[in-house]
CSV table of C-alpha atoms in Angstrom, one decimal:
chain,number,residue,atom,x,y,z
A,1,ASP,CA,-7.0,-24.1,-16.5
A,2,GLY,CA,-4.9,-21.0,-16.8
A,3,ASN,CA,-1.5,-20.7,-15.8
A,4,CYS,CA,-1.9,-20.0,-12.1
A,5,VAL,CA,1.1,-20.9,-9.8
A,6,ASN,CA,1.1,-22.0,-6.3
A,7,ASP,CA,3.7,-20.5,-3.7
A,8,VAL,CA,5.1,-18.0,-6.2
A,9,GLU,CA,7.7,-15.9,-5.0
A,10,PHE,CA,6.3,-12.8,-3.3
A,11,THR,CA,8.2,-9.8,-4.4
A,12,PHE,CA,7.8,-6.4,-6.4
A,13,ALA,CA,9.7,-8.2,-9.3
A,14,THR,CA,7.3,-11.2,-9.3
A,15,VAL,CA,4.1,-9.0,-8.9
A,16,PHE,CA,5.0,-6.2,-11.3
A,17,ASN,CA,6.7,-8.4,-14.1
A,18,GLY,CA,10.1,-7.5,-13.3
A,19,THR,CA,9.9,-4.0,-11.7
A,20,THR,CA,11.6,-3.9,-8.5
A,21,TYR,CA,11.2,-2.2,-5.2
A,22,SER,CA,14.2,0.1,-6.0
A,23,ASP,CA,12.7,1.0,-9.5
A,24,PHE,CA,9.4,2.3,-7.5
A,25,VAL,CA,11.4,4.1,-4.9
A,26,SER,CA,13.7,5.8,-7.7
A,27,GLN,CA,10.5,6.7,-9.3
A,28,ALA,CA,8.9,8.3,-6.2
A,29,ALA,CA,12.3,10.0,-5.1
A,30,SER,CA,12.5,11.4,-8.8
A,31,THR,CA,9.1,13.0,-8.6
A,32,GLY,CA,9.5,14.2,-4.7
A,33,ARG,CA,7.3,11.6,-3.3
A,34,GLU,CA,9.5,9.5,-1.2
A,35,TYR,CA,8.9,10.4,2.6
A,36,PHE,CA,10.7,9.7,5.7
A,37,LEU,CA,8.4,10.2,8.6
A,38,SER,CA,9.8,9.7,12.1
A,39,SER,CA,7.7,12.1,14.5
A,40,PRO,CA,3.9,12.6,14.7
A,41,ALA,CA,4.7,16.5,13.9
A,42,ASP,CA,5.9,15.3,10.4
A,43,PRO,CA,3.5,16.2,7.7
A,44,ILE,CA,1.3,13.7,6.1
A,45,PRO,CA,2.8,13.2,2.2
A,46,GLN,CA,0.7,13.7,-0.5
A,47,ILE,CA,-0.4,10.6,-2.0
A,48,GLU,CA,-0.1,10.7,-5.7
A,49,ASP,CA,1.0,8.3,-8.4
A,50,VAL,CA,3.7,6.1,-6.7
A,51,THR,CA,4.2,7.3,-3.2
A,52,VAL,CA,6.9,5.7,-1.0
A,53,THR,CA,6.4,6.5,2.9
A,54,HIS,CA,8.8,5.1,5.4
A,55,LEU,CA,7.6,5.2,8.9
A,56,LEU,CA,10.6,5.6,11.3
A,57,ASP,CA,11.3,5.8,15.0
A,58,ASN,CA,8.2,6.5,16.8
A,59,PHE,CA,6.0,7.3,13.9
A,60,HIS,CA,3.3,4.9,14.0
A,61,ASN,CA,0.0,6.2,12.8
A,62,LEU,CA,-0.4,7.4,9.1
A,63,THR,CA,-4.0,8.7,8.4
A,64,ILE,CA,-5.0,9.5,4.8
A,65,ASN,CA,-7.7,11.9,4.5
A,66,THR,CA,-9.0,11.4,0.7
A,67,ASP,CA,-11.2,14.4,1.2
A,68,ASP,CA,-8.2,16.8,1.2
A,69,PRO,CA,-6.7,17.4,-2.0
A,70,ALA,CA,-3.3,18.4,-0.6
A,71,VAL,CA,-2.9,14.7,0.5
A,72,TYR,CA,-4.9,12.6,-2.2
A,73,THR,CA,-5.5,13.3,-5.6
A,74,GLY,CA,-6.7,9.9,-6.8
A,75,PRO,CA,-5.9,6.5,-8.0
A,76,SER,CA,-2.5,5.7,-6.6
A,77,PHE,CA,0.4,3.4,-5.7
A,78,LEU,CA,1.3,3.8,-2.0
A,79,ILE,CA,4.2,1.7,-0.5
A,80,VAL,CA,4.5,1.9,3.0
A,81,ASP,CA,7.7,0.8,4.7
A,82,THR,CA,7.5,0.2,8.4
A,83,THR,CA,10.5,-1.8,8.7
A,84,GLY,CA,12.4,1.5,10.2
A,85,TYR,CA,9.7,1.7,13.0
A,86,THR,CA,11.2,0.9,16.5
A,87,GLY,CA,8.3,1.5,18.6
A,88,ASN,CA,5.0,0.0,19.7
A,89,PRO,CA,2.1,-0.8,19.1
A,90,THR,CA,1.9,-2.2,15.6
A,91,PRO,CA,2.2,0.8,12.8
A,92,SER,CA,-1.4,1.9,11.5
A,93,LEU,CA,-3.0,3.2,8.5
A,94,SER,CA,-6.3,4.8,8.6
A,95,VAL,CA,-8.0,6.3,5.5
A,96,GLU,CA,-10.6,8.7,6.3
A,97,GLY,CA,-13.2,11.0,3.9
A,98,ASN,CA,-15.9,10.3,2.0
A,99,ILE,CA,-14.3,9.6,-1.3
A,100,GLY,CA,-11.8,6.4,0.1
A,101,PHE,CA,-8.4,5.4,-1.4
A,102,CYS,CA,-8.4,4.0,-4.9
A,103,GLY,CA,-5.3,1.9,-6.2
A,104,ILE,CA,-2.6,-0.3,-4.7
A,105,ILE,CA,-1.4,-0.3,-0.9
A,106,TRP,CA,1.7,-2.4,-0.5
A,107,VAL,CA,3.1,-2.8,3.1
A,108,ILE,CA,6.7,-3.8,3.9
A,109,GLY,CA,6.8,-5.2,7.6
A,110,GLU,CA,3.8,-4.7,10.0
A,111,MET,CA,0.4,-2.8,9.4
A,112,LYS,CA,-3.0,-2.5,11.1
A,113,ILE,CA,-5.7,-0.9,8.8
A,114,ALA,CA,-7.7,0.6,11.3
A,115,GLY,CA,-10.9,2.8,11.8
A,116,THR,CA,-13.7,3.1,8.8
A,117,SER,CA,-10.7,2.9,6.1
A,118,GLY,CA,-12.4,2.5,2.9
A,119,ILE,CA,-9.9,1.0,0.1
A,120,LYS,CA,-10.7,0.0,-3.5
A,121,GLY,CA,-8.2,-1.9,-5.3
A,122,THR,CA,-5.6,-4.2,-3.4
A,123,VAL,CA,-3.5,-4.3,-0.4
A,124,PHE,CA,-0.5,-6.4,-0.6
A,125,VAL,CA,1.4,-7.3,2.6
A,126,ASP,CA,5.1,-8.0,2.3
A,127,GLY,CA,5.5,-9.8,5.6
A,128,ASN,CA,3.4,-12.5,7.3
A,129,PRO,CA,0.0,-11.0,7.4
A,130,LEU,CA,-1.4,-13.6,9.6
A,131,GLU,CA,0.8,-12.9,12.2
A,132,ASP,CA,2.0,-9.2,11.8
A,133,THR,CA,-1.4,-7.4,10.1
A,134,ALA,CA,-4.8,-6.9,11.1
A,135,LEU,CA,-7.9,-5.3,9.9
A,136,THR,CA,-9.7,-3.5,12.6
A,137,GLY,CA,-12.9,-1.4,13.2
A,138,ASN,CA,-15.3,-1.0,10.2
A,139,SER,CA,-12.4,-1.1,7.4
A,140,VAL,CA,-13.3,-2.5,4.3
A,141,VAL,CA,-11.0,-3.3,1.3
A,142,ASP,CA,-12.5,-4.1,-1.8
A,143,TYR,CA,-10.7,-6.1,-4.3
A,144,ASP,CA,-11.3,-3.7,-7.6
A,145,PRO,CA,-9.3,-4.1,-10.8
A,146,PRO,CA,-10.5,-0.7,-12.2
A,147,CYS,CA,-8.8,0.8,-9.2
A,148,ILE,CA,-5.7,-1.6,-9.6
A,149,GLU,CA,-5.2,-0.6,-13.3
A,150,ALA,CA,-5.6,3.3,-12.7
A,151,ALA,CA,-3.0,3.1,-10.1
A,152,ILE,CA,-0.7,0.9,-12.5
A,153,ASP,CA,-1.5,3.7,-15.2
A,154,SER,CA,0.0,6.3,-12.7
A,155,VAL,CA,3.3,4.5,-12.6
A,156,SER,CA,5.8,5.9,-15.4
A,157,ALA,CA,6.0,3.6,-18.3
A,158,THR,CA,10.1,3.7,-18.2
A,159,ILE,CA,10.3,1.6,-15.0
A,160,PHE,CA,8.2,-1.3,-16.4
A,161,PRO,CA,10.2,-3.7,-18.2
A,162,GLY,CA,6.8,-5.5,-19.2
A,163,THR,CA,3.3,-5.3,-18.6
A,164,PRO,CA,2.4,-5.8,-15.3
A,165,GLY,CA,-0.6,-8.2,-14.6
A,166,ILE,CA,-2.3,-10.1,-11.8
A,167,ILE,CA,-1.0,-13.9,-11.5
A,168,SER,CA,-3.2,-14.5,-8.6
A,169,TRP,CA,-5.1,-12.9,-5.8
A,170,ARG,CA,-7.2,-14.0,-2.7
A,171,GLU,CA,-9.5,-12.7,-0.5
A,172,ILE,CA,-9.4,-13.2,3.4
A,173,ARG,CA,-12.6,-13.8,5.0
A,174,GLN,CA,-13.5,-12.2,8.1
A,175,ASP,CA,-13.3,-15.5,10.1
A,176,GLU,CA,-9.7,-16.1,8.8
A,177,LEU,CA,-8.2,-12.9,10.5
A,178,LEU,CA,-6.5,-12.6,13.7
A,179,PHE,CA,-7.4,-9.8,15.9
């Protein structure tokens, strides 16, 4: 039983109990964690608490080294917006390091998770994941509720009108992925 709803509208507000994308962007901006990356020469942002990264122009490969404390400090909520990217190939996200990423990654647009990325928590794709998104190489995404909770705990309580909750989840098997 329970109260699972099929085909629920997939937005920040439905997943995070009324909290909108704008709320998350406002929090990231207020703490200096909203980044606009338009060239490979742009520095990789520090991923901490709520971090919003916009990939623009020809910036297409975001690499997070979890062993570097200047880049990654622990459980986080990372929002990657690729809708401003204008080039080829599909933008990619790589997670490198011995620690791995713990938390929530929310992708707006297209994204390829590449290399030997180790992600514990969850990945949301706000787009068409079967057409625009790929998991390649030896990447692993482990659904991990404690990492999700730790990422949610890093979000300012002032932006949540209610307690976020997991309304449903689906693990995609390797044979369902398009390469």
